[in-house]
Amino acid sequence: MSDHPRPAPPASDLWATVDALCAWLDTDRPAEGREGLLLRLLKLNEEVGEVAEAVIGVTGQNPRKGVTHSWDDVQAELCDVVITALVALRTLTPEAREVFTRHLERVTERSLASARR
């Protein structure tokens, strides 16, 4: 039996992949407990900032730098935000799948119900 974490399952099993990513991150965690949790939550802010940087880069809004990114870069950064959020949720609760599913159902019902009016 190896001391190394097992490889991540295929991306088709989202929550198994999220679990594997959490386990991998936990193997070399520089901060534990509440501080570690807070740092993992703050990672979201970093990733959102990278989305903003990519959007600014794709539109050339920084005249000093010009166009530095593509829309593919923006898509990749948005994916990083989603992954980071799911990992943060899983770090916060082992019932991340259930918490997310219930919340998505509430948001979907509320949003689609207002569209039917």
Short mmCIF file of C-alpha atoms in Angstrom, two decimals:
data_model
loop_
_atom_site.label_atom_id
_atom_site.label_comp_id
_atom_site.label_asym_id
_atom_site.label_seq_id
_atom_site.Cartn_x
_atom_site.Cartn_y
_atom_site.Cartn_z
CA MET A 1 0.00 0.00 0.00
CA SER A 2 1.38 3.41 -1.01
CA ASP A 3 1.60 6.52 1.16
CA HIS A 4 0.73 8.62 -1.87
CA PRO A 5 -2.85 9.76 -2.47
CA ARG A 6 -4.63 7.89 -5.21
CA PRO A 7 -4.96 9.63 -8.58
CA ALA A 8 -8.06 11.70 -9.17
CA PRO A 9 -11.02 9.87 -10.66
CA PRO A 10 -12.25 10.85 -14.11
CA ALA A 11 -13.81 14.29 -14.36
CA SER A 12 -17.16 12.66 -15.15
CA ASP A 13 -17.57 12.01 -11.41
CA LEU A 14 -17.47 15.60 -10.20
CA TRP A 15 -17.80 14.98 -6.47
CA ALA A 16 -15.29 12.12 -6.40
CA THR A 17 -12.86 14.46 -8.13
CA VAL A 18 -13.59 17.23 -5.62
CA ASP A 19 -12.98 14.75 -2.78
CA ALA A 20 -9.70 13.67 -4.37
CA LEU A 21 -8.56 17.27 -4.81
CA CYS A 22 -9.36 18.02 -1.15
CA ALA A 23 -7.42 14.96 -0.03
CA TRP A 24 -4.48 15.96 -2.20
CA LEU A 25 -4.48 19.52 -0.83
CA ASP A 26 -4.75 18.20 2.73
CA THR A 27 -1.59 16.10 2.34
CA ASP A 28 0.63 19.17 2.29
CA ARG A 29 -1.36 21.80 4.15
CA PRO A 30 0.85 24.57 5.55
CA ALA A 31 -1.91 25.77 7.91
CA GLU A 32 -4.36 23.62 9.83
CA GLY A 33 -7.67 24.17 11.59
CA ARG A 34 -9.55 27.41 11.27
CA GLU A 35 -6.64 29.22 9.65
CA GLY A 36 -6.35 26.53 6.97
CA LEU A 37 -10.08 26.72 6.29
CA LEU A 38 -9.99 30.51 6.02
CA LEU A 39 -7.02 30.39 3.65
CA ARG A 40 -8.80 27.87 1.44
CA LEU A 41 -11.86 30.14 1.36
CA LEU A 42 -9.68 33.16 0.53
CA LYS A 43 -8.25 31.25 -2.43
CA LEU A 44 -11.59 31.99 -4.11
CA ASN A 45 -10.82 35.70 -4.09
CA GLU A 46 -7.49 35.05 -5.79
CA GLU A 47 -9.17 32.99 -8.51
CA VAL A 48 -11.88 35.62 -9.10
CA GLY A 49 -9.11 38.20 -9.45
CA GLU A 50 -7.56 36.03 -12.15
CA VAL A 51 -10.89 36.08 -14.03
CA ALA A 52 -10.84 39.88 -13.86
CA GLU A 53 -7.22 39.96 -15.05
CA ALA A 54 -8.10 37.71 -18.00
CA VAL A 55 -11.14 39.83 -18.97
CA ILE A 56 -9.03 42.99 -18.81
CA GLY A 57 -6.37 41.20 -20.85
CA VAL A 58 -8.77 39.95 -23.51
CA THR A 59 -10.31 43.40 -23.96
CA GLY A 60 -6.97 45.24 -23.92
CA GLN A 61 -8.17 47.59 -21.19
CA ASN A 62 -4.65 48.12 -19.86
CA PRO A 63 -3.02 50.37 -22.47
CA ARG A 64 0.44 49.56 -21.16
CA LYS A 65 -0.04 45.82 -21.72
CA GLY A 66 -2.56 45.66 -24.56
CA VAL A 67 -4.29 42.36 -25.35
CA THR A 68 -2.68 39.67 -23.20
CA HIS A 69 -5.38 36.99 -22.87
CA SER A 70 -7.96 35.11 -24.92
CA TRP A 71 -11.56 34.15 -24.20
CA ASP A 72 -10.25 30.62 -23.69
CA ASP A 73 -8.16 32.05 -20.82
CA VAL A 74 -11.31 33.60 -19.33
CA GLN A 75 -13.11 30.25 -19.59
CA ALA A 76 -10.22 28.46 -17.88
CA GLU A 77 -10.14 31.02 -15.07
CA LEU A 78 -13.91 30.67 -14.57
CA CYS A 79 -13.44 26.91 -14.33
CA ASP A 80 -10.75 27.50 -11.68
CA VAL A 81 -13.25 29.60 -9.70
CA VAL A 82 -15.84 26.80 -9.83
CA ILE A 83 -13.32 24.14 -8.82
CA THR A 84 -11.95 26.28 -6.01
CA ALA A 85 -15.46 27.00 -4.73
CA LEU A 86 -16.40 23.31 -4.72
CA VAL A 87 -13.16 22.39 -2.94
CA ALA A 88 -13.78 25.15 -0.38
CA LEU A 89 -17.33 23.90 0.19
CA ARG A 90 -16.06 20.33 0.58
CA THR A 91 -13.44 21.56 3.05
CA LEU A 92 -16.17 23.26 5.05
CA THR A 93 -18.49 20.25 5.12
CA PRO A 94 -18.25 16.57 4.22
CA GLU A 95 -21.86 16.89 2.97
CA ALA A 96 -20.83 19.31 0.20
CA ARG A 97 -22.69 17.37 -2.49
CA GLU A 98 -25.96 17.45 -0.54
CA VAL A 99 -25.54 21.11 0.51
CA PHE A 100 -24.83 22.16 -3.07
CA THR A 101 -27.67 20.09 -4.53
CA ARG A 102 -30.22 21.52 -2.08
CA HIS A 103 -29.02 25.06 -2.71
CA LEU A 104 -29.05 24.61 -6.49
CA GLU A 105 -32.61 23.25 -6.28
CA ARG A 106 -33.73 26.31 -4.26
CA VAL A 107 -32.05 28.76 -6.62
CA THR A 108 -33.40 26.96 -9.68
CA GLU A 109 -36.94 26.83 -8.33
CA ARG A 110 -36.87 30.48 -7.28
CA SER A 111 -35.33 31.66 -10.53
CA LEU A 112 -37.44 29.60 -12.89
CA ALA A 113 -40.61 30.32 -10.94
CA SER A 114 -40.05 34.04 -11.42
CA ALA A 115 -39.50 33.47 -15.16
CA ARG A 116 -42.93 31.80 -15.43
CA ARG A 117 -44.78 34.82 -14.03
#
